[in-house]
XYZ file of N, CA and C in Angstrom:
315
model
N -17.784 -11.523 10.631
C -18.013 -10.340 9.809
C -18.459 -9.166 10.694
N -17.801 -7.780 10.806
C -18.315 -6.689 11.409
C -19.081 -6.376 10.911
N -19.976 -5.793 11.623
C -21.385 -4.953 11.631
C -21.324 -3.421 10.523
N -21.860 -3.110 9.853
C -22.568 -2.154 8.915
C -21.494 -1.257 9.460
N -22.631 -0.913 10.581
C -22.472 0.667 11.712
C -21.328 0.758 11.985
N -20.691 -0.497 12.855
C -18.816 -0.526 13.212
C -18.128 -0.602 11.853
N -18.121 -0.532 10.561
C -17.237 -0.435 9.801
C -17.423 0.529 8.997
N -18.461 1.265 9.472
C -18.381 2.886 8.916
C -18.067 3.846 9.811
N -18.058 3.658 11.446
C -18.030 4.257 12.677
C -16.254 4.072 12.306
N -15.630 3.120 12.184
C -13.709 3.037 12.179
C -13.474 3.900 10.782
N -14.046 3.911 9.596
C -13.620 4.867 8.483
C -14.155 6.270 8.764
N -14.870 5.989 9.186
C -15.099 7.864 9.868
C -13.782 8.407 10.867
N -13.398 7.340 12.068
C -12.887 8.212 12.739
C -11.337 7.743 11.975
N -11.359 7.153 11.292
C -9.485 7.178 10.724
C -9.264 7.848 9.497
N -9.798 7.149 8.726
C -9.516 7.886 7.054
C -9.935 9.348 6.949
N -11.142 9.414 7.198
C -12.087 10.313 6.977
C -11.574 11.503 8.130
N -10.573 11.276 8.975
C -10.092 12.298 10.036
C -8.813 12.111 10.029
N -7.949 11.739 9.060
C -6.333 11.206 9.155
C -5.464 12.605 9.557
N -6.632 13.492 9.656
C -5.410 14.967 9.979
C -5.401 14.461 10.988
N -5.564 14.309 12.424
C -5.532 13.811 13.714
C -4.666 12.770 13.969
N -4.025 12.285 13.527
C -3.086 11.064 13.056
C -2.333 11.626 12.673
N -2.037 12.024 12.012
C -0.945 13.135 11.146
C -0.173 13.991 12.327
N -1.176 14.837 12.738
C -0.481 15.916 13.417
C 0.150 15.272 14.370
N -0.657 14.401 15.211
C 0.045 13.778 16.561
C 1.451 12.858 16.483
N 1.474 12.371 14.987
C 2.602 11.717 14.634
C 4.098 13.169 14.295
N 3.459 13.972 13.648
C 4.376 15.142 13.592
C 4.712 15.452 14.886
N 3.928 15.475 15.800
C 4.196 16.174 17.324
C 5.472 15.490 17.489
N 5.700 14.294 17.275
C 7.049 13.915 17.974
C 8.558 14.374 17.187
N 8.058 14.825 15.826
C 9.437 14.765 15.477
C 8.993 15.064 13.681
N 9.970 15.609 12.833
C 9.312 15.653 11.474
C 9.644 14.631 10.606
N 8.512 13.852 9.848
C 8.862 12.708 8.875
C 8.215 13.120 7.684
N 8.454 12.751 6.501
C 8.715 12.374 5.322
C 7.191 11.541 4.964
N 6.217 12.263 4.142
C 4.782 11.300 3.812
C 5.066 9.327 3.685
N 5.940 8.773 3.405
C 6.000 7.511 3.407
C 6.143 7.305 4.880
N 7.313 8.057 5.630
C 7.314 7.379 7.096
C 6.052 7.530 7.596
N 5.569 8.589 7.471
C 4.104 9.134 8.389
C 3.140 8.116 8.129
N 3.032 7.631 6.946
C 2.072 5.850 6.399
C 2.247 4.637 7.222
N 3.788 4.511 7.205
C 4.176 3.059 7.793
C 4.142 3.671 9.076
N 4.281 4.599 10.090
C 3.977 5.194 11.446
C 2.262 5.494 11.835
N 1.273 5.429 11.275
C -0.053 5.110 10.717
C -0.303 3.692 11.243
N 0.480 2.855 10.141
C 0.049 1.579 10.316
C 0.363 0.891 12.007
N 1.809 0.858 12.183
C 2.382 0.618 13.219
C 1.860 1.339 14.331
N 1.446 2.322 14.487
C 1.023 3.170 15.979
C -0.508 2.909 16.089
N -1.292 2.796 14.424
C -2.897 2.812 14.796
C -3.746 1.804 14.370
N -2.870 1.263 13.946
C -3.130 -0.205 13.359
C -4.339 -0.427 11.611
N -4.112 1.231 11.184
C -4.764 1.094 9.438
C -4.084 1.566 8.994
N -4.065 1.602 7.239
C -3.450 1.556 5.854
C -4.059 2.635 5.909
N -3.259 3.841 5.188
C -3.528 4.869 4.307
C -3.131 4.621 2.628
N -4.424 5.406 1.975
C -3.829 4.984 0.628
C -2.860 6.146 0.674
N -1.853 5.710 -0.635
C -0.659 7.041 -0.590
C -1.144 7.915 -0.999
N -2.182 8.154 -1.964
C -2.859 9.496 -2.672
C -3.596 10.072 -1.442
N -3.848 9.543 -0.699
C -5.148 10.569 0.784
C -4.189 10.968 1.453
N -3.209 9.942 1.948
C -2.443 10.814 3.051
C -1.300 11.992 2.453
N -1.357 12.161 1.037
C -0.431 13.379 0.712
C -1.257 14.042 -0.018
N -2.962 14.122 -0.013
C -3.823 15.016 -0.114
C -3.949 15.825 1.263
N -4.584 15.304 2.254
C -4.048 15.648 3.156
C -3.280 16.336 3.989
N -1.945 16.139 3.732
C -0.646 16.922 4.155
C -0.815 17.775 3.393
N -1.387 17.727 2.142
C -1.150 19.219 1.529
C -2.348 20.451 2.032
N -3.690 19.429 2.076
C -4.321 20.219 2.747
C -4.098 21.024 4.428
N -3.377 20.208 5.255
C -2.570 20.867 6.267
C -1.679 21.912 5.856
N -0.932 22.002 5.343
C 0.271 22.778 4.872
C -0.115 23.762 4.177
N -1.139 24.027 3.309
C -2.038 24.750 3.175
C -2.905 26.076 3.801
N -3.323 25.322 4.786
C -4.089 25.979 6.263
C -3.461 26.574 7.693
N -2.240 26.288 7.316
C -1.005 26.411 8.216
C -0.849 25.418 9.445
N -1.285 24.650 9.101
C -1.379 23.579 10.907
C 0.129 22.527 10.427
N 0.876 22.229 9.081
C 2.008 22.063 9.465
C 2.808 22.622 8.289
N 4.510 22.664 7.854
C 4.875 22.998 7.370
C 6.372 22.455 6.791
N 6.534 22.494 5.373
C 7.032 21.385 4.531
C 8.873 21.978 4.107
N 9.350 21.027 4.363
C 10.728 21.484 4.017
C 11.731 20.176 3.315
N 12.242 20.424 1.976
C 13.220 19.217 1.032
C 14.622 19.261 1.855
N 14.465 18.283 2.578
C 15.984 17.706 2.955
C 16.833 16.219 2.091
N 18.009 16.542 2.392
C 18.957 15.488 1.326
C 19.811 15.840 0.520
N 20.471 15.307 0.168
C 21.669 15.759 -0.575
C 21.119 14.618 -2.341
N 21.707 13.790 -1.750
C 21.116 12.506 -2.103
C 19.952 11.993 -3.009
N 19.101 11.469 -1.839
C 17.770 10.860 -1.864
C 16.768 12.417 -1.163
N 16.553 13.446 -1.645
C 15.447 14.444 -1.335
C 14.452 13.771 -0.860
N 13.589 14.541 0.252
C 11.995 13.931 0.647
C 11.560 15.220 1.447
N 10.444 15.380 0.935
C 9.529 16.431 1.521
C 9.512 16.156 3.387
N 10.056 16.279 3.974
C 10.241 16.609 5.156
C 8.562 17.408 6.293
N 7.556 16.674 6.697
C 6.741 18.082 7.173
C 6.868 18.128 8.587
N 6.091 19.354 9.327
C 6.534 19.566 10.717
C 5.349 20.456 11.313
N 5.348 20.203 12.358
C 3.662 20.779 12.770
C 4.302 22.091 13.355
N 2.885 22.734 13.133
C 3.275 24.249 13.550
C 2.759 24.629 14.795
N 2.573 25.872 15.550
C 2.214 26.029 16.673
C 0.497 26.151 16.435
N 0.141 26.944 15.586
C -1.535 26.340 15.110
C -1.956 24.813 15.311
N -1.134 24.131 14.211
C -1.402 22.663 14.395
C -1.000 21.592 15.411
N -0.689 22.622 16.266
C -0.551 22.093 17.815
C -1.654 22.103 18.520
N -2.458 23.090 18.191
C -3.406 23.811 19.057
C -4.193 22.811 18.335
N -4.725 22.860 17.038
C -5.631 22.058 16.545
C -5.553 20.766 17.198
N -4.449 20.263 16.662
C -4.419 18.773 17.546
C -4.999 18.514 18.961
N -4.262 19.246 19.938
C -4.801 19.857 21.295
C -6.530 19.984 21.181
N -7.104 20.650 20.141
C -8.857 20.233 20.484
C -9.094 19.847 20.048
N -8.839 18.633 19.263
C -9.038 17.673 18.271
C -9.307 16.362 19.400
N -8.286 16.567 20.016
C -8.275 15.318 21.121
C -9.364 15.675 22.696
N -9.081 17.155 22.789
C -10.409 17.518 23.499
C -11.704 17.012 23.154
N -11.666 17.625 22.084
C -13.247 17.236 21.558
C -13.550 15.514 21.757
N -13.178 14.598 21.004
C -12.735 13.381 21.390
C -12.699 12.918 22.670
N -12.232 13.217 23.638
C -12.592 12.951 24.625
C -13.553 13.419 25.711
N -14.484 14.421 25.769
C -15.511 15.058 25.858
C -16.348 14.139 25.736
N -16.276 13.342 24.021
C -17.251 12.932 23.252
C -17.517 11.690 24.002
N -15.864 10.805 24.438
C -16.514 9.668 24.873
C -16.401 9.757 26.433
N -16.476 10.959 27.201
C -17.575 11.050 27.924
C -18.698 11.042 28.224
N -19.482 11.793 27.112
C -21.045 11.449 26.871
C -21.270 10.254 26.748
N -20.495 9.357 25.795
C -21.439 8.176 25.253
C -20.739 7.481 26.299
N -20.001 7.429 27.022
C -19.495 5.953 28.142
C -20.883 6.359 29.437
């Protein structure tokens, strides 16, 4: 069984910060809120519920750090894509982060 502290220390830095996850997954290329979940799981190894991670994206898209476009003929899907802001964000997102575990190492 994990400890108290370590299983509130991993929901802080994943759920509770999934823009950071998000953007860096946009950095490579633009996906669709379901791919960006199963690319979540597979790259960071946790579950997003589907209601947070397309609260979320909306709150990005919102603020301008990425930006949403319906592709398909077909099967439509909200398409999102990081912007040059949410580049930058990302960029001190991961600064900060690593700064941080400079201090504490």
């Amino acid at each position: 069984m994990r400890q108290k502290p370590l299983k509130r220390l991993e929901r802080k830095i994943t759920i509770e910060n999934m823009w950071i996850y998000l953007l860096s997954l946009l950095k490579e290329r633009p996906m669709y809120a379901y791919e960006i979940r199963e690319r979540i799981r597979e790259c960071f190894g946790f579950n997003t519920g589907q209601v947070t991670a397309y609260v979320v994206l909306y709150k990005l898209e919102r603020s301008g750090y990425v930006k949403a476009e319906w592709r398909g003929q077909i099967r439509r899907r909200k398409y999102y894509e990081i912007t040059e802001s949410g580049e930058k964000l990302l960029k001190d997102g991961i600064k900060f982060l690593e700064n941080l575990m400079e201090k504490i190492k």
